[in-house]
Backbone as JSON Lines, residues from 0, in Angstrom:
{"i":0,"aa":"Q","n":[63.3,47.45,-0.41],"ca":[63.05,46.1,-0.86],"c":[63.78,45.11,0.03]}
{"i":1,"aa":"V","n":[63.13,44.0,0.27],"ca":[63.72,42.93,1.07],"c":[63.69,41.66,0.24]}
{"i":2,"aa":"Q","n":[64.8,40.98,0.21],"ca":[64.88,39.71,-0.51],"c":[65.22,38.6,0.48]}
{"i":3,"aa":"L","n":[64.52,37.47,0.3],"ca":[64.78,36.28,1.11],"c":[65.1,35.14,0.14]}
{"i":4,"aa":"V","n":[66.24,34.52,0.34],"ca":[66.65,33.44,-0.54],"c":[66.87,32.18,0.29]}
{"i":5,"aa":"E","n":[66.06,31.16,-0.02],"ca":[66.14,29.9,0.71],"c":[67.01,28.9,-0.04]}
{"i":6,"aa":"S","n":[67.54,27.96,0.71],"ca":[68.28,26.85,0.12],"c":[68.23,25.67,1.07]}
{"i":7,"aa":"G","n":[68.57,24.48,0.55],"ca":[68.69,23.32,1.41],"c":[67.59,22.29,1.28]}
{"i":8,"aa":"G","n":[66.57,22.56,0.49],"ca":[65.52,21.56,0.32],"c":[66.0,20.4,-0.51]}
{"i":9,"aa":"G","n":[65.14,19.38,-0.62],"ca":[65.51,18.22,-1.42],"c":[64.68,17.01,-1.08]}
{"i":10,"aa":"L","n":[65.16,15.87,-1.55],"ca":[64.5,14.59,-1.33],"c":[65.29,13.8,-0.29]}
{"i":11,"aa":"V","n":[64.57,13.26,0.69],"ca":[65.21,12.49,1.75],"c":[64.29,11.36,2.16]}
{"i":12,"aa":"Q","n":[64.86,10.29,2.65],"ca":[64.06,9.17,3.13],"c":[63.53,9.46,4.53]}
{"i":13,"aa":"A","n":[62.44,8.83,4.88],"ca":[61.88,8.98,6.22],"c":[62.94,8.65,7.26]}
{"i":14,"aa":"G","n":[62.98,9.47,8.29],"ca":[63.99,9.32,9.33],"c":[65.25,10.12,9.08]}
{"i":15,"aa":"G","n":[65.37,10.68,7.89],"ca":[66.56,11.45,7.54],"c":[66.48,12.88,8.01]}
{"i":16,"aa":"S","n":[67.49,13.65,7.61],"ca":[67.61,15.05,8.05],"c":[67.88,15.95,6.86]}
{"i":17,"aa":"L","n":[67.46,17.19,7.01],"ca":[67.77,18.26,6.07],"c":[67.97,19.54,6.87]}
{"i":18,"aa":"R","n":[68.75,20.45,6.31],"ca":[68.94,21.76,6.93],"c":[68.61,22.84,5.91]}
{"i":19,"aa":"L","n":[67.63,23.65,6.23],"ca":[67.25,24.76,5.37],"c":[67.93,26.03,5.84]}
{"i":20,"aa":"S","n":[68.27,26.89,4.88],"ca":[68.86,28.18,5.18],"c":[68.1,29.27,4.45]}
{"i":21,"aa":"C","n":[68.07,30.45,5.02],"ca":[67.42,31.59,4.39],"c":[68.21,32.84,4.73]}
{"i":22,"aa":"V","n":[68.65,33.53,3.69],"ca":[69.41,34.76,3.86],"c":[68.54,35.95,3.49]}
{"i":23,"aa":"A","n":[68.5,36.92,4.38],"ca":[67.76,38.16,4.12],"c":[68.73,39.23,3.67]}
{"i":24,"aa":"S","n":[68.28,40.04,2.69],"ca":[69.11,41.14,2.21],"c":[68.21,42.28,1.78]}
{"i":25,"aa":"G","n":[68.84,43.44,1.54],"ca":[68.08,44.62,1.14],"c":[67.89,45.57,2.31]}
{"i":26,"aa":"S","n":[66.72,46.15,2.39],"ca":[66.41,47.14,3.44],"c":[65.98,46.44,4.72]}
{"i":27,"aa":"I","n":[66.95,45.9,5.45],"ca":[66.64,45.06,6.61],"c":[67.18,45.63,7.9]}
{"i":28,"aa":"S","n":[67.36,46.94,7.97],"ca":[67.9,47.53,9.19],"c":[66.97,47.32,10.37]}
{"i":29,"aa":"R","n":[65.67,47.14,10.11],"ca":[64.71,46.92,11.18],"c":[64.17,45.48,11.15]}
{"i":30,"aa":"L","n":[65.07,44.57,10.79],"ca":[64.7,43.15,10.76],"c":[64.35,42.68,12.15]}
{"i":31,"aa":"N","n":[63.24,42.02,12.29],"ca":[62.79,41.54,13.59],"c":[62.7,40.02,13.54]}
{"i":32,"aa":"A","n":[61.52,39.51,13.46],"ca":[61.35,38.05,13.48],"c":[61.7,37.43,12.14]}
{"i":33,"aa":"M","n":[62.2,36.23,12.21],"ca":[62.39,35.37,11.04],"c":[61.85,34.0,11.38]}
{"i":34,"aa":"G","n":[61.46,33.27,10.36],"ca":[60.92,31.95,10.64],"c":[60.62,31.17,9.4]}
{"i":35,"aa":"W","n":[59.91,30.07,9.61],"ca":[59.59,29.15,8.52],"c":[58.12,28.75,8.58]}
{"i":36,"aa":"Y","n":[57.5,28.72,7.43],"ca":[56.17,28.18,7.25],"c":[56.27,27.09,6.19]}
{"i":37,"aa":"R","n":[55.21,26.3,6.06],"ca":[55.19,25.29,5.0],"c":[53.79,25.15,4.44]}
{"i":38,"aa":"Q","n":[53.75,24.65,3.21],"ca":[52.46,24.43,2.55],"c":[52.52,23.14,1.76]}
{"i":39,"aa":"A","n":[51.69,22.21,2.17],"ca":[51.58,20.93,1.45],"c":[50.5,21.05,0.38]}
{"i":40,"aa":"P","n":[50.54,20.21,-0.63],"ca":[49.52,20.28,-1.69],"c":[48.11,20.17,-1.13]}
{"i":41,"aa":"G","n":[47.26,21.08,-1.52],"ca":[45.87,21.06,-1.1],"c":[45.62,21.54,0.31]}
{"i":42,"aa":"K","n":[46.68,22.04,0.96],"ca":[46.53,22.51,2.34],"c":[46.93,23.98,2.44]}
{"i":43,"aa":"Q","n":[46.52,24.59,3.55],"ca":[46.89,25.98,3.79],"c":[48.32,26.06,4.32]}
{"i":44,"aa":"R","n":[48.91,27.22,4.12],"ca":[50.24,27.47,4.66],"c":[50.16,27.45,6.19]}
{"i":45,"aa":"E","n":[51.11,26.82,6.84],"ca":[51.08,26.71,8.29],"c":[52.44,27.04,8.9]}
{"i":46,"aa":"L","n":[52.4,27.53,10.12],"ca":[53.61,27.87,10.85],"c":[54.4,26.61,11.18]}
{"i":47,"aa":"V","n":[55.71,26.69,10.99],"ca":[56.61,25.62,11.43],"c":[57.37,26.09,12.68]}
{"i":48,"aa":"A","n":[58.07,27.22,12.54],"ca":[58.84,27.74,13.66],"c":[59.17,29.2,13.4]}
{"i":49,"aa":"T","n":[59.23,29.99,14.47],"ca":[59.61,31.38,14.34],"c":[60.64,31.74,15.39]}
{"i":50,"aa":"S","n":[61.46,32.74,15.07],"ca":[62.51,33.19,15.96],"c":[62.5,34.71,16.01]}
{"i":51,"aa":"P","n":[61.84,35.3,17.01],"ca":[61.85,36.75,17.14],"c":[63.23,37.24,17.55]}
{"i":52,"aa":"S","n":[63.56,38.48,17.21],"ca":[64.82,39.05,17.67],"c":[64.77,39.19,19.18]}
{"i":53,"aa":"G","n":[65.67,38.54,19.86],"ca":[65.73,38.64,21.31],"c":[64.59,37.99,22.05]}
{"i":54,"aa":"G","n":[63.81,37.19,21.35],"ca":[62.67,36.57,21.99],"c":[62.76,35.06,22.01]}
{"i":55,"aa":"T","n":[61.69,34.44,22.44],"ca":[61.65,32.99,22.56],"c":[61.19,32.37,21.26]}
{"i":56,"aa":"T","n":[61.88,31.33,20.83],"ca":[61.47,30.64,19.61],"c":[60.14,29.94,19.85]}
{"i":57,"aa":"N","n":[59.42,29.74,18.76],"ca":[58.1,29.13,18.82],"c":[58.02,28.04,17.77]}
{"i":58,"aa":"Y","n":[57.49,26.89,18.16],"ca":[57.39,25.75,17.25],"c":[55.95,25.26,17.16]}
{"i":59,"aa":"A","n":[55.6,24.79,15.99],"ca":[54.34,24.06,15.86],"c":[54.47,22.74,16.6]}
{"i":60,"aa":"D","n":[53.37,22.27,17.14],"ca":[53.41,21.03,17.93],"c":[53.94,19.86,17.11]}
{"i":61,"aa":"F","n":[53.65,19.85,15.83],"ca":[54.0,18.67,15.03],"c":[55.5,18.6,14.7]}
{"i":62,"aa":"V","n":[56.28,19.61,15.06],"ca":[57.73,19.54,14.84],"c":[58.55,19.61,16.12]}
{"i":63,"aa":"K","n":[57.89,19.79,17.24],"ca":[58.62,19.89,18.51],"c":[59.42,18.62,18.76]}
{"i":64,"aa":"G","n":[60.67,18.83,19.11],"ca":[61.56,17.71,19.37],"c":[62.25,17.16,18.13]}
{"i":65,"aa":"R","n":[61.82,17.62,16.95],"ca":[62.43,17.13,15.7],"c":[63.13,18.25,14.93]}
{"i":66,"aa":"F","n":[62.55,19.44,14.94],"ca":[63.1,20.57,14.18],"c":[63.67,21.59,15.16]}
{"i":67,"aa":"T","n":[64.71,22.28,14.72],"ca":[65.32,23.34,15.51],"c":[65.56,24.55,14.63]}
{"i":68,"aa":"I","n":[65.07,25.7,15.07],"ca":[65.31,26.95,14.35],"c":[66.44,27.71,15.03]}
{"i":69,"aa":"S","n":[67.29,28.32,14.23],"ca":[68.38,29.12,14.79],"c":[68.66,30.28,13.84]}
{"i":70,"aa":"R","n":[69.37,31.28,14.36],"ca":[69.68,32.46,13.56],"c":[71.14,32.83,13.71]}
{"i":71,"aa":"D","n":[71.68,33.36,12.63],"ca":[72.98,34.01,12.64],"c":[72.7,35.47,12.33]}
{"i":72,"aa":"N","n":[72.56,36.27,13.37],"ca":[72.14,37.66,13.16],"c":[73.19,38.48,12.4]}
{"i":73,"aa":"A","n":[74.44,38.13,12.55],"ca":[75.5,38.85,11.84],"c":[75.39,38.65,10.34]}
{"i":74,"aa":"K","n":[74.81,37.52,9.94],"ca":[74.67,37.21,8.52],"c":[73.22,37.28,8.05]}
{"i":75,"aa":"N","n":[72.34,37.76,8.93],"ca":[70.92,37.89,8.58],"c":[70.36,36.59,8.01]}
{"i":76,"aa":"T","n":[70.7,35.52,8.66],"ca":[70.35,34.2,8.17],"c":[69.58,33.42,9.24]}
{"i":77,"aa":"V","n":[68.58,32.7,8.79],"ca":[67.84,31.8,9.68],"c":[67.96,30.39,9.13]}
{"i":78,"aa":"F","n":[68.08,29.43,10.04],"ca":[68.23,28.04,9.67],"c":[67.08,27.22,10.25]}
{"i":79,"aa":"L","n":[66.81,26.1,9.6],"ca":[65.86,25.14,10.14],"c":[66.48,23.75,10.01]}
{"i":80,"aa":"Q","n":[66.92,23.21,11.13],"ca":[67.45,21.86,11.14],"c":[66.29,20.9,11.34]}
{"i":81,"aa":"M","n":[66.11,20.01,10.38],"ca":[64.97,19.09,10.42],"c":[65.49,17.67,10.54]}
{"i":82,"aa":"N","n":[65.18,17.05,11.67],"ca":[65.59,15.67,11.92],"c":[64.36,14.76,12.0]}
{"i":83,"aa":"S","n":[64.6,13.48,11.92],"ca":[63.51,12.49,12.02],"c":[62.35,12.85,11.1]}
{"i":84,"aa":"L","n":[62.67,13.16,9.87],"ca":[61.64,13.59,8.93],"c":[60.65,12.48,8.62]}
{"i":85,"aa":"K","n":[59.41,12.9,8.42],"ca":[58.32,11.99,8.13],"c":[57.73,12.33,6.76]}
{"i":86,"aa":"P","n":[57.09,11.37,6.11],"ca":[56.45,11.68,4.82],"c":[55.48,12.85,4.91]}
{"i":87,"aa":"E","n":[54.81,13.0,6.04],"ca":[53.87,14.11,6.2],"c":[54.55,15.47,6.33]}
{"i":88,"aa":"D","n":[55.86,15.49,6.42],"ca":[56.6,16.76,6.41],"c":[56.81,17.26,4.98]}
{"i":89,"aa":"T","n":[56.43,16.47,3.99],"ca":[56.58,16.88,2.6],"c":[55.76,18.13,2.32]}
{"i":90,"aa":"A","n":[56.43,19.16,1.83],"ca":[55.77,20.46,1.58],"c":[56.78,21.41,0.95]}
{"i":91,"aa":"V","n":[56.27,22.54,0.52],"ca":[57.15,23.66,0.17],"c":[57.35,24.48,1.44]}
{"i":92,"aa":"Y","n":[58.59,24.71,1.78],"ca":[58.94,25.46,2.99],"c":[59.3,26.88,2.6]}
{"i":93,"aa":"Y","n":[58.65,27.83,3.28],"ca":[58.83,29.24,2.98],"c":[59.51,29.95,4.14]}
{"i":94,"aa":"C","n":[60.51,30.72,3.82],"ca":[61.15,31.58,4.8],"c":[60.29,32.83,4.98]}
{"i":95,"aa":"Y","n":[60.27,33.31,6.19],"ca":[59.45,34.49,6.55],"c":[60.33,35.46,7.32]}
{"i":96,"aa":"A","n":[60.13,36.76,7.05],"ca":[60.84,37.78,7.81],"c":[59.92,38.96,8.04]}
{"i":97,"aa":"K","n":[60.02,39.52,9.21],"ca":[59.27,40.73,9.54],"c":[60.26,41.87,9.69]}
{"i":98,"aa":"V","n":[60.07,42.92,8.89],"ca":[60.91,44.11,8.92],"c":[60.0,45.28,9.25]}
{"i":99,"aa":"A","n":[60.22,45.88,10.42],"ca":[59.3,46.91,10.93],"c":[57.91,46.27,11.01]}
{"i":100,"aa":"I","n":[56.91,46.82,10.3],"ca":[55.57,46.26,10.37],"c":[55.24,45.4,9.16]}
{"i":101,"aa":"Y","n":[56.23,45.19,8.3],"ca":[55.98,44.49,7.04],"c":[56.48,43.06,7.09]}
{"i":102,"aa":"S","n":[55.75,42.19,6.4],"ca":[56.12,40.78,6.31],"c":[56.57,40.45,4.9]}
{"i":103,"aa":"Y","n":[57.6,39.61,4.82],"ca":[58.16,39.22,3.54],"c":[58.31,37.71,3.49]}
{"i":104,"aa":"W","n":[58.24,37.17,2.27],"ca":[58.33,35.73,2.07],"c":[59.38,35.4,1.02]}
{"i":105,"aa":"G","n":[60.03,34.26,1.22],"ca":[60.91,33.74,0.2],"c":[60.11,33.02,-0.87]}
{"i":106,"aa":"Q","n":[60.83,32.5,-1.86],"ca":[60.16,31.85,-2.99],"c":[59.77,30.41,-2.68]}
{"i":107,"aa":"G","n":[60.3,29.88,-1.6],"ca":[59.96,28.52,-1.19],"c":[60.98,27.5,-1.67]}
{"i":108,"aa":"T","n":[61.15,26.46,-0.88],"ca":[62.04,25.36,-1.25],"c":[61.32,24.05,-0.95]}
{"i":109,"aa":"Q","n":[61.35,23.14,-1.91],"ca":[60.62,21.89,-1.79],"c":[61.36,20.91,-0.9]}
{"i":110,"aa":"V","n":[60.62,20.32,0.02],"ca":[61.13,19.23,0.85],"c":[60.22,18.03,0.6]}
{"i":111,"aa":"T","n":[60.82,16.94,0.17],"ca":[60.07,15.72,-0.1],"c":[60.66,14.58,0.72]}
{"i":112,"aa":"V","n":[59.8,13.94,1.51],"ca":[60.23,12.84,2.37],"c":[59.57,11.56,1.87]}
{"i":113,"aa":"S","n":[60.37,10.62,1.45],"ca":[59.84,9.35,0.93],"c":[59.74,8.32,2.04]}
{"i":114,"aa":"S","n":[58.76,7.46,1.91],"ca":[58.54,6.45,2.95],"c":[59.32,5.18,2.66]}
């Protein structure tokens, strides 16, 4: 079993910042990629950023230059620093982890950006 626990969401004004965290635990000896997706009301879940183990991070075009993904491998934690937030960034943000060939998701954390 793999558990992902997110934290750091909340309400912020446009132009503000938030930092999301996600800790992986359980059977994670073969933990590989970690990352973040988001889902706004009425829309499909979409990639925000991913960080493969030992690989190059990948960002969606709409967050490049504003969001930064990082990992603390010793603590099995992935972070998403979100700056210059826009109202259109409002969504539930989901942590993602790939362990061997399996994908796991966190429960999601709400991010709301007011104009």
